[in-house]
mmCIF file of C-alpha atoms in Angstrom:
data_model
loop_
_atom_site.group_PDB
_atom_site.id
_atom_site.type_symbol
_atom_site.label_atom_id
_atom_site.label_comp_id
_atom_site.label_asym_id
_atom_site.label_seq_id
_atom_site.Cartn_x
_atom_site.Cartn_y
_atom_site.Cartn_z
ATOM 1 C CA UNK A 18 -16.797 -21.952 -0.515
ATOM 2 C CA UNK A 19 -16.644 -24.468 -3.548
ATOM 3 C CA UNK A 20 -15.390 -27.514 -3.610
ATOM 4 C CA UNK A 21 -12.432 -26.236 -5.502
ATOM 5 C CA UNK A 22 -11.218 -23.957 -2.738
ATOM 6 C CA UNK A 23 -11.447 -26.767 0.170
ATOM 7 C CA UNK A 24 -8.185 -27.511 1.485
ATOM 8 C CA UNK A 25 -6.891 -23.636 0.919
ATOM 9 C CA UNK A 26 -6.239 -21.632 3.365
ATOM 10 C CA UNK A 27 -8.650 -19.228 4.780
ATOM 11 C CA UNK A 28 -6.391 -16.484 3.821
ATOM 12 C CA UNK A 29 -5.652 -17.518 0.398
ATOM 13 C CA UNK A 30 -9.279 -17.690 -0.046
ATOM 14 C CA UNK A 31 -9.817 -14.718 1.032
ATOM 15 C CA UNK A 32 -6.783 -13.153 -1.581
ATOM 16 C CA UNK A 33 -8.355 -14.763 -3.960
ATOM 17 C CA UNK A 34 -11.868 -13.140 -3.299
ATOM 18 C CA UNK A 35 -10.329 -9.761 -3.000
ATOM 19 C CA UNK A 36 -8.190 -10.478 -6.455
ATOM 20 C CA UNK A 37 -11.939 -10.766 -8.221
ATOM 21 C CA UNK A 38 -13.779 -8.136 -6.240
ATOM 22 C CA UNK A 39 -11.097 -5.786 -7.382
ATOM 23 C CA UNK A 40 -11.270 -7.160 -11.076
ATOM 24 C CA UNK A 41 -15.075 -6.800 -11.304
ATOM 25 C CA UNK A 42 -15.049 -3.188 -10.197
ATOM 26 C CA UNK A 43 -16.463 -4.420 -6.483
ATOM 27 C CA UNK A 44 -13.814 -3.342 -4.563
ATOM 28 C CA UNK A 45 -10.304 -2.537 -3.206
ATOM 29 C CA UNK A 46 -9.155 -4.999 -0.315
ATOM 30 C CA UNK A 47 -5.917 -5.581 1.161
ATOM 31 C CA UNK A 48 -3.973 -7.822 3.266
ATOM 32 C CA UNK A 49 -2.185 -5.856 5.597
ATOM 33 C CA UNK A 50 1.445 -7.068 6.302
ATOM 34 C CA UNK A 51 2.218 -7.393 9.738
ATOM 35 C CA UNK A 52 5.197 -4.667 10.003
ATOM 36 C CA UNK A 53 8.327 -6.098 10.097
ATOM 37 C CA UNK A 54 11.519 -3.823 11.817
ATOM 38 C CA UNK A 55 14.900 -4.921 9.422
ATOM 39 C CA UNK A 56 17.764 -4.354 11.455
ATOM 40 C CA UNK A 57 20.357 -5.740 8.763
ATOM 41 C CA UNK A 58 20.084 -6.151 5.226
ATOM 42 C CA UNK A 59 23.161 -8.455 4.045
ATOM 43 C CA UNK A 60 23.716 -8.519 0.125
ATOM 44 C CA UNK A 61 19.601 -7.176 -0.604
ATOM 45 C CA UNK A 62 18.508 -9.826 2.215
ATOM 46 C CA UNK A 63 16.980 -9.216 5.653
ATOM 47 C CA UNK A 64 19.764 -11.387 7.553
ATOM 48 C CA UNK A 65 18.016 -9.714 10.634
ATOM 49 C CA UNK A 66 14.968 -8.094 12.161
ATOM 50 C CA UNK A 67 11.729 -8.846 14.071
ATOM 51 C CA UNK A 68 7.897 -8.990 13.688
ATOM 52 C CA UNK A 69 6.700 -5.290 15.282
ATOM 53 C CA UNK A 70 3.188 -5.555 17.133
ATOM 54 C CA UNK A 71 0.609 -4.875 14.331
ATOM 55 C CA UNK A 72 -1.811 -1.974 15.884
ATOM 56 C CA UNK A 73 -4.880 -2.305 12.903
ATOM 57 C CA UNK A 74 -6.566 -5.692 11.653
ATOM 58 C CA UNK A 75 -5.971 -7.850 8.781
ATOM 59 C CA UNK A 76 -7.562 -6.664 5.690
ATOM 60 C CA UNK A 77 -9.215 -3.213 4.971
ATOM 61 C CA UNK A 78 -10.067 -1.049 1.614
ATOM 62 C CA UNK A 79 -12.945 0.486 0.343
ATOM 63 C CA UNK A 80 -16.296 0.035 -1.805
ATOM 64 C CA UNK A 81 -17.857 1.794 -4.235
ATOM 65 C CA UNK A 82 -19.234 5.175 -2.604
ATOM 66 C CA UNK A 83 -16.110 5.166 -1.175
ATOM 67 C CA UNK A 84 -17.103 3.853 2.371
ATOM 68 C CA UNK A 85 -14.031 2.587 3.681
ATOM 69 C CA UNK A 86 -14.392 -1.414 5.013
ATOM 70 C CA UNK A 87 -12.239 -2.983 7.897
ATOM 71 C CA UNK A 88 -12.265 -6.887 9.274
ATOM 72 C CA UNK A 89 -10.452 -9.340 11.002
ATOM 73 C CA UNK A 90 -10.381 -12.809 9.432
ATOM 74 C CA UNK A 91 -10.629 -15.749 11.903
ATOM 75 C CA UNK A 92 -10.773 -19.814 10.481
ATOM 76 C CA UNK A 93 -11.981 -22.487 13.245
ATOM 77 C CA UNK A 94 -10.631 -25.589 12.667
ATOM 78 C CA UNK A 95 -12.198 -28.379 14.388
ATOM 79 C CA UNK A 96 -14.930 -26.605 16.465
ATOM 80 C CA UNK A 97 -18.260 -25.808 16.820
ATOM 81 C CA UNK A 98 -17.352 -22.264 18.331
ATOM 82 C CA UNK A 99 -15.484 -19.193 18.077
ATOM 83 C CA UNK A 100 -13.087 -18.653 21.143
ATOM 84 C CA UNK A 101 -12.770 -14.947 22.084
ATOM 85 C CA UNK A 102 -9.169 -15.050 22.848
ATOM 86 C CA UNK A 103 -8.196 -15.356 19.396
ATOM 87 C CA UNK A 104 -8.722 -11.820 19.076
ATOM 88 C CA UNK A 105 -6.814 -9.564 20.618
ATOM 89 C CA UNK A 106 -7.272 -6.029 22.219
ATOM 90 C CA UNK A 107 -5.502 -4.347 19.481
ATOM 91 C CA UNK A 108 -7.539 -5.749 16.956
ATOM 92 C CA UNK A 109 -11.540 -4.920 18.483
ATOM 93 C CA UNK A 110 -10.143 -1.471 19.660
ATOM 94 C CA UNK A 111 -9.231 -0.898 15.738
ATOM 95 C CA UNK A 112 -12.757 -2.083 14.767
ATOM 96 C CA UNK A 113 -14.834 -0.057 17.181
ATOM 97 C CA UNK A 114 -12.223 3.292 16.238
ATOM 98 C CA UNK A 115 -13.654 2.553 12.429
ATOM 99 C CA UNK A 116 -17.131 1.674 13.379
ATOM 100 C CA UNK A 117 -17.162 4.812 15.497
ATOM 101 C CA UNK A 118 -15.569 6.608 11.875
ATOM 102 C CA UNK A 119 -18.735 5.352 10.248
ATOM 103 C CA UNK A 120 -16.708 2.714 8.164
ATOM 104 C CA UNK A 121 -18.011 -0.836 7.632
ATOM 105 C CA UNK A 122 -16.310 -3.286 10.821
ATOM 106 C CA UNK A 123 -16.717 -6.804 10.786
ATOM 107 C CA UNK A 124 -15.124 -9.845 11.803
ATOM 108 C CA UNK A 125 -15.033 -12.749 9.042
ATOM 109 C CA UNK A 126 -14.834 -16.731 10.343
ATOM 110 C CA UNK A 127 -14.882 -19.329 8.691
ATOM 111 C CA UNK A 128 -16.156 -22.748 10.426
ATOM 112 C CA UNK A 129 -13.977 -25.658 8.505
ATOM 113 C CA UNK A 130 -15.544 -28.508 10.065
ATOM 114 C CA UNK A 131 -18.931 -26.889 9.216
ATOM 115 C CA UNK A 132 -18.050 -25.464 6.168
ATOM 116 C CA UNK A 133 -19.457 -22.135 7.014
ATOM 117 C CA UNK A 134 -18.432 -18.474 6.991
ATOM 118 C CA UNK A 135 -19.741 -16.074 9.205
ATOM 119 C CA UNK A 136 -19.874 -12.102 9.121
ATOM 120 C CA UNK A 137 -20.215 -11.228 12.146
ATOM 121 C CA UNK A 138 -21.024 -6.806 12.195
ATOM 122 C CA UNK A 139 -18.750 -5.124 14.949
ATOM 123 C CA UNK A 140 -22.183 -3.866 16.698
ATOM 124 C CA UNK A 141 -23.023 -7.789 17.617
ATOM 125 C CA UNK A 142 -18.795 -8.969 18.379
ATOM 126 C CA UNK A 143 -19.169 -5.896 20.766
ATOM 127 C CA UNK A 144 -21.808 -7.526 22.834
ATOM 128 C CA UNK A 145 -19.832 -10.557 23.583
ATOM 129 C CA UNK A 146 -16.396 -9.133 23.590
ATOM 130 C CA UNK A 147 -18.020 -6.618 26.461
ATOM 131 C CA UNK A 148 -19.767 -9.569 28.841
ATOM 132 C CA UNK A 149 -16.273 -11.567 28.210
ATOM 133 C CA UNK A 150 -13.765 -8.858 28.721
ATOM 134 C CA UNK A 151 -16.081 -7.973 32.111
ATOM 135 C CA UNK A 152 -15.808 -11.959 32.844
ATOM 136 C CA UNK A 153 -19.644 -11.923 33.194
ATOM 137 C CA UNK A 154 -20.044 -13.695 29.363
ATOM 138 C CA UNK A 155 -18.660 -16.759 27.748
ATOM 139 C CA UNK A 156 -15.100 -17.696 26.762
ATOM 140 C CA UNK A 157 -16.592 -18.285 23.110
ATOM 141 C CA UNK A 158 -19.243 -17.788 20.501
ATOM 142 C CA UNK A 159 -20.708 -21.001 19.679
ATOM 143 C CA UNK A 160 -21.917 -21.550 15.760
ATOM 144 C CA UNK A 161 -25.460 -21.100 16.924
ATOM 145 C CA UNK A 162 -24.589 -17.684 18.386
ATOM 146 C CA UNK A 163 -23.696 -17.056 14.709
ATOM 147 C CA UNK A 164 -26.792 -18.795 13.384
ATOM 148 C CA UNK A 165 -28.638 -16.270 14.464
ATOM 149 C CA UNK A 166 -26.669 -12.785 15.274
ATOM 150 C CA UNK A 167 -24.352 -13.318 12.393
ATOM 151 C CA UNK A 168 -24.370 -13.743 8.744
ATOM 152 C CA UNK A 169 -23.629 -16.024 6.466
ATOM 153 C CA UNK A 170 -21.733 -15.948 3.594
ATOM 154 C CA UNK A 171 -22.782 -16.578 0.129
ATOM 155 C CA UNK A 172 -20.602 -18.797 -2.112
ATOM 156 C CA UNK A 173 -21.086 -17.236 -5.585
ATOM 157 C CA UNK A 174 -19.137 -15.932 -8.260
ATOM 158 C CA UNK A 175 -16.559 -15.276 -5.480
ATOM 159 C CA UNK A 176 -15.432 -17.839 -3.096
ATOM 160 C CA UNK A 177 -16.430 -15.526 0.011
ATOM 161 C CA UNK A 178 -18.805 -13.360 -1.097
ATOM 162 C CA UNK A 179 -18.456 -11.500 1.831
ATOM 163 C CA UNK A 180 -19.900 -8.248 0.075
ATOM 164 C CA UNK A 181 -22.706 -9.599 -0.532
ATOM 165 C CA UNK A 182 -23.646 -9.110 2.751
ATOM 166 C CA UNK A 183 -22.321 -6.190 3.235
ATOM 167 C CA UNK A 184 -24.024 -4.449 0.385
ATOM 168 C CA UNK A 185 -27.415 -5.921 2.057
ATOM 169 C CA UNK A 186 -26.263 -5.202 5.751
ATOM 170 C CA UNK A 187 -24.670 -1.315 5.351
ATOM 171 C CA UNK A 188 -25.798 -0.269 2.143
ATOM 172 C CA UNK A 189 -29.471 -0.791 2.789
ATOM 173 C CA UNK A 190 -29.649 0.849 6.530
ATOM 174 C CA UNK A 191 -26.914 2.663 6.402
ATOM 175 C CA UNK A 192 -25.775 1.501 9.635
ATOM 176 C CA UNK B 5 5.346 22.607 10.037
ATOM 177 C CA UNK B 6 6.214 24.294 13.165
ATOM 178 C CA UNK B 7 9.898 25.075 13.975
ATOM 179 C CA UNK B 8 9.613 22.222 17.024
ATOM 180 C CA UNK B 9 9.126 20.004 13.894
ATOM 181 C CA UNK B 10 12.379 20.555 11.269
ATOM 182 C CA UNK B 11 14.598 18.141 11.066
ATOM 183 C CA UNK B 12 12.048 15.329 11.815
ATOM 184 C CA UNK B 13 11.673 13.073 8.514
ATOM 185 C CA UNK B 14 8.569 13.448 6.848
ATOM 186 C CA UNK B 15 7.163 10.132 7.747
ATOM 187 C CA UNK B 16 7.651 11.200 11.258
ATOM 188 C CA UNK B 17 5.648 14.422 10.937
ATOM 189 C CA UNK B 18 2.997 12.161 8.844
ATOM 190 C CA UNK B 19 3.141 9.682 11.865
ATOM 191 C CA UNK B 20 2.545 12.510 14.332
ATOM 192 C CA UNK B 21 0.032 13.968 12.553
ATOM 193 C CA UNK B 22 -2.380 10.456 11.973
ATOM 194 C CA UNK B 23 -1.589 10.052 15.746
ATOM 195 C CA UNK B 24 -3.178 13.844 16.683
ATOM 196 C CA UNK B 25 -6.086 13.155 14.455
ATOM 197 C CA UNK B 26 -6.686 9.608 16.308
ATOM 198 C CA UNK B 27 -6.408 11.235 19.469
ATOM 199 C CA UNK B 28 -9.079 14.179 18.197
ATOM 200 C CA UNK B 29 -11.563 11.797 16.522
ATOM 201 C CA UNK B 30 -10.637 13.248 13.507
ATOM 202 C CA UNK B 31 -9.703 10.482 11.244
ATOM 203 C CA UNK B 32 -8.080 6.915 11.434
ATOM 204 C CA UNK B 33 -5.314 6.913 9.285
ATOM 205 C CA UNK B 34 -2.550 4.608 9.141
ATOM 206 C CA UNK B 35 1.281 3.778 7.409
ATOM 207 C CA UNK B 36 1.156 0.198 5.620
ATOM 208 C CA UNK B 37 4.269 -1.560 6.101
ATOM 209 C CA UNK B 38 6.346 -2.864 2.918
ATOM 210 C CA UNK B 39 5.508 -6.527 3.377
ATOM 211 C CA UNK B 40 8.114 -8.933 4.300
ATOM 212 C CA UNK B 41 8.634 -12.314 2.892
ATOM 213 C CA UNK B 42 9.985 -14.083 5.967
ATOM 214 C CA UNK B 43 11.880 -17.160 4.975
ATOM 215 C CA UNK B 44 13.591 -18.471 8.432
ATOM 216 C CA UNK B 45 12.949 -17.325 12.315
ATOM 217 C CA UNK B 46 15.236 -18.206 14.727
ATOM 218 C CA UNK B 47 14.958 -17.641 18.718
ATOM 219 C CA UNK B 48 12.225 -15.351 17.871
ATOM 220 C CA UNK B 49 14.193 -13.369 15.347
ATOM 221 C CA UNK B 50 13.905 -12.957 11.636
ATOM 222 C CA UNK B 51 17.358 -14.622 10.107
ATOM 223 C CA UNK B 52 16.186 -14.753 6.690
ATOM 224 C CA UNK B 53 14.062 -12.333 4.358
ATOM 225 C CA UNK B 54 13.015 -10.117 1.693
ATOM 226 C CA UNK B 55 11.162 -7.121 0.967
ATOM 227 C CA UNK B 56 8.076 -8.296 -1.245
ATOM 228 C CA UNK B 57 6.791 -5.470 -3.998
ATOM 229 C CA UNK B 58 4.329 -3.363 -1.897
ATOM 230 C CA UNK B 59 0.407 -2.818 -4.120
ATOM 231 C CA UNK B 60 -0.780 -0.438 -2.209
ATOM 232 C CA UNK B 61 0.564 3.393 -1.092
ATOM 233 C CA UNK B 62 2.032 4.185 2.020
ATOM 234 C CA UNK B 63 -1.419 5.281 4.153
ATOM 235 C CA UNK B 64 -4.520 4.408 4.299
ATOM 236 C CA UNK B 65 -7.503 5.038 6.641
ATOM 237 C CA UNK B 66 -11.305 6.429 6.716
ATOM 238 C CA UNK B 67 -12.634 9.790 7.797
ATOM 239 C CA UNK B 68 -15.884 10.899 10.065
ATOM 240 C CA UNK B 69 -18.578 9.409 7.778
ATOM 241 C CA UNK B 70 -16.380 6.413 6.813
ATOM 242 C CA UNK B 71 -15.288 7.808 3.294
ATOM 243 C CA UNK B 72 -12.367 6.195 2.620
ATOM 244 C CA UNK B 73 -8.334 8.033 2.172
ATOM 245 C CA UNK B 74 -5.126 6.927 0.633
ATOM 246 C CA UNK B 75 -2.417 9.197 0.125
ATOM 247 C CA UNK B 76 1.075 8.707 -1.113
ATOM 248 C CA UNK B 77 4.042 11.249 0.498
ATOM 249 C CA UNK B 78 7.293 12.089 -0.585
ATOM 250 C CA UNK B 79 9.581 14.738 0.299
ATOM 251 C CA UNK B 80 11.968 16.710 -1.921
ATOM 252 C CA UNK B 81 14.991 17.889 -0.038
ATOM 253 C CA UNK B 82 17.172 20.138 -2.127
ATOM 254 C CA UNK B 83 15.335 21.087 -5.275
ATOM 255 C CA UNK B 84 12.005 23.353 -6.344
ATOM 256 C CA UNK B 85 10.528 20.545 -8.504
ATOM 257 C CA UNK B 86 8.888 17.314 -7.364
ATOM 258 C CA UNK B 87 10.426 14.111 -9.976
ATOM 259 C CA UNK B 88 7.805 12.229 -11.198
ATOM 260 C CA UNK B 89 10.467 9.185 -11.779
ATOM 261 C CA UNK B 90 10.067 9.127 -7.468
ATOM 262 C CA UNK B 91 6.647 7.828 -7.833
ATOM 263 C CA UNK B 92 6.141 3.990 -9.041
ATOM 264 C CA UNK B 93 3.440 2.638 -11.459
ATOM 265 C CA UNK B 94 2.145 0.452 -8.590
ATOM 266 C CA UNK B 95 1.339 3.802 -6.505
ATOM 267 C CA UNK B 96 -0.441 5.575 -9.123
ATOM 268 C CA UNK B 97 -2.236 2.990 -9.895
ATOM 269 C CA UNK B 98 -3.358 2.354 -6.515
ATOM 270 C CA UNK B 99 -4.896 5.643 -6.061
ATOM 271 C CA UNK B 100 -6.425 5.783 -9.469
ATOM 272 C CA UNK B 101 -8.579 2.386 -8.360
ATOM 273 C CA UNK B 102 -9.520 4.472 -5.123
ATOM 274 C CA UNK B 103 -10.690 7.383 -6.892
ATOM 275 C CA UNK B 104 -12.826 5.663 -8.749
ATOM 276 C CA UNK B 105 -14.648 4.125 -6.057
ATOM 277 C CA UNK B 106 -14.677 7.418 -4.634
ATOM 278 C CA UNK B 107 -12.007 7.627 -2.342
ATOM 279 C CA UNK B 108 -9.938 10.407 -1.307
ATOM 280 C CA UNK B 109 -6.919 9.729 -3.198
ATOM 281 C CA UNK B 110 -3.616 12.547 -3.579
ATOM 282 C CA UNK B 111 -0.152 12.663 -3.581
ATOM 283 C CA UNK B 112 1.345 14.693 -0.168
ATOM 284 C CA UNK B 113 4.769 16.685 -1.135
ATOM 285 C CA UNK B 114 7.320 17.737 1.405
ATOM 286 C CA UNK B 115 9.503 20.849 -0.349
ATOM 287 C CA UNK B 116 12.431 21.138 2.529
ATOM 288 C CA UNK B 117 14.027 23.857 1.352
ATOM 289 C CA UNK B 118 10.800 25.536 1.044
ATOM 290 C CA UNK B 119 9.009 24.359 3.964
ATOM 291 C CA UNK B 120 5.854 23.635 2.208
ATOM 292 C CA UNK B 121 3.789 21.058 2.110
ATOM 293 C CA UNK B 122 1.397 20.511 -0.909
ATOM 294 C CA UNK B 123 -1.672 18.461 -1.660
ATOM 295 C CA UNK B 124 -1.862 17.351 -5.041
ATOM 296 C CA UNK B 125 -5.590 15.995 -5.521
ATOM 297 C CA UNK B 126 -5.554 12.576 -7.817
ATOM 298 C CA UNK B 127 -6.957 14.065 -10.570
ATOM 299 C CA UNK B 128 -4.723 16.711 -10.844
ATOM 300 C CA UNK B 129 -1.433 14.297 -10.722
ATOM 301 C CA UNK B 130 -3.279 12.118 -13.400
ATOM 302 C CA UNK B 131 -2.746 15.018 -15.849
ATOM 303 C CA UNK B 132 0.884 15.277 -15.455
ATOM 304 C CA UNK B 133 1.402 11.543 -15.038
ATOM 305 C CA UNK B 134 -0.256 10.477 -18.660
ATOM 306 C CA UNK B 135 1.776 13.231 -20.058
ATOM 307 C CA UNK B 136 5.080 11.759 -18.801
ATOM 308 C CA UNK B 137 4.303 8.445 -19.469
ATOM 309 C CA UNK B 138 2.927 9.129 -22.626
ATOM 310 C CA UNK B 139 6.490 11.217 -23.193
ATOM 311 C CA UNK B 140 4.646 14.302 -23.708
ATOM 312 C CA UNK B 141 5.121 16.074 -20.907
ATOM 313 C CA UNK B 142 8.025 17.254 -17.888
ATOM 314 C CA UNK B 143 9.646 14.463 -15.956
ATOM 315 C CA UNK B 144 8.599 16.907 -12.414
ATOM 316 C CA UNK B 145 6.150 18.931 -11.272
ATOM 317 C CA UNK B 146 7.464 22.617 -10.550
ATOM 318 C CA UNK B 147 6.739 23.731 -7.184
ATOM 319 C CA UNK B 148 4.864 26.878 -9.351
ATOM 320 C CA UNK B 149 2.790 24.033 -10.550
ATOM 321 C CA UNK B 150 2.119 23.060 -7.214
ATOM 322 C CA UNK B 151 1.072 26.435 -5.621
ATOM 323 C CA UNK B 152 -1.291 26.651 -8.922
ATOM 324 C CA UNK B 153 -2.609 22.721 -9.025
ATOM 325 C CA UNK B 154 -2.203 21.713 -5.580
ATOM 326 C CA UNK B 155 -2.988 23.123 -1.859
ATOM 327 C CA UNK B 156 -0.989 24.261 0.702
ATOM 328 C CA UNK B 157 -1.312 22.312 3.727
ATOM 329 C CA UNK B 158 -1.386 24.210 6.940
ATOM 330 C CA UNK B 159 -0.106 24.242 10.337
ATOM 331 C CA UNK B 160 -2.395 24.278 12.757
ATOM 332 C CA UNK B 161 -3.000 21.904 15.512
ATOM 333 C CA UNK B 162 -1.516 19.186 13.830
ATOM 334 C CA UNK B 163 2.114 19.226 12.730
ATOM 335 C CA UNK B 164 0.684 18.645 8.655
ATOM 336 C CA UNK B 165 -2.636 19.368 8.638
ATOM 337 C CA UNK B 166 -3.601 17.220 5.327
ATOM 338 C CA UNK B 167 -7.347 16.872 7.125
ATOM 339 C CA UNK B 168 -8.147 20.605 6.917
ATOM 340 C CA UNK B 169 -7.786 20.636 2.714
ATOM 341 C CA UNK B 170 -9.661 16.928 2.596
ATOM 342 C CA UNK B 171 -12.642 18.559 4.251
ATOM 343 C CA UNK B 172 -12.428 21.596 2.266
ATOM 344 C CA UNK B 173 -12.074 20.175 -1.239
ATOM 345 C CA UNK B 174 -13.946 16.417 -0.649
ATOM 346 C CA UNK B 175 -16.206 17.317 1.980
ATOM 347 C CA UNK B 176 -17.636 20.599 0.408
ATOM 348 C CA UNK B 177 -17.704 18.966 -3.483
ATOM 349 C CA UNK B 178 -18.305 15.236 -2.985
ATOM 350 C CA UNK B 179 -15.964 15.191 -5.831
#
């Protein structure tokens, strides 16, 4: 990212990116809220309710063509690797349902201490989700893991050019 | 829908439905919660909210071959015309940035009375939405309209079975 974004979230930077990929015609990319069941609404205000267990993954939309695009966004603060329990079940099963769909699955971190972001495709996560899920593979993806089976992201126009790669990744092979 | 089915609020059928297809490997398609500003929690629970403008429509998801779909529904209880003052800017919008990246974008009516269900394809709501907003046209659609403009959705296997006129109009046309 550029120096102007350092210090923003991971998220924001992310909103931001998807603000311009929509502007320039690149994209459509939401956030999606995590659901929220309102059980009282006192003068236009939610005086009560609860989070509800979100069942997709953070942000999806779609790409010229059409091809519809899914990914988790991760941020690692002080690390040099990605623990696997910061994903959850819910969120890999909703990956591999859209990678099986044919739609473009990814998971999106972003190394602070590094300053790095990583796309990692769901085909390469699946491999060391499997081995950790089984108990026979790491804990964690270390930045070198991501070195090489991973991509990195592009700081261009956008702060986290993220299509960039995609474009060169799914477009190309159609994978 | 099937008799089994009346009474049940149209989200609920839709809900069904998206849950069918998952099951069948026919499509991943999901509701997108109204986000929720959440300005206090307290043991756990939220004590202090708002509803924040939604951007987006109401589902979302990607079919076999990872094309992209976004549909708004709505369901008119007691009347033979669908209100165009029931759909907001925002929505229309929304699925006229989808189209043209090729999505599968339309408008899903519930007529109660009638017990039909319609598929109004985004380019054919575009032409009665510039007329009203342009003041040039109806405030509704007429369900006559609809049997004309849109398609009947079916009941088949699934309780609204939106997926059998996507693959029929999108699939066969690319349009």
């Amino acid at each position: 990212m550029t120096q102007g974004n350092r210090g923003m979230s991971f998220e924001a930077i992310i909103d931001l990116t998807n603000q311009r990929y929509d502007r320039l015609n690149l994209a459509v990319v939401n956030k999606r809220a995590t659901p929220v069941k309102v059980l009282r609404i006192t003068n236009g205000r939610i005086t009560s309710g609860y989070y509800e267990q979100p069942s997709t993954v953070d942000y999806d939309g779609l790409i010229p063509g059409g091809r519809a695009i899914v990914f988790e966004a991760k941020s690692v603060a002080s690390l040099s690797r990605f623990d696997l329990k910061n994903l959850k079940d819910h969120q890999v099963d909703y990956l591999l349902k859209c990678h099986k769909m044919d739609g473009i699955a990814f998971l999106l971190v972003e190394f602070v201490k590094q300053n790095k972001i990583y796309l990692l495709p769901y085909t390469a996560l699946r491999y060391y989700w499997t081995a950790y899920k089984a108990k026979k593979g790491s804990s964690s993806i270390s930045i070198t893991d991501f070195e090489i089976h991973a991509y990195e992201v592009p700081k261009t126009r956008v702060p986290v050019d993220y299509l960039s790669v995609v474009n060169k990744l799914w477009q190309a092979t159609g994978s």
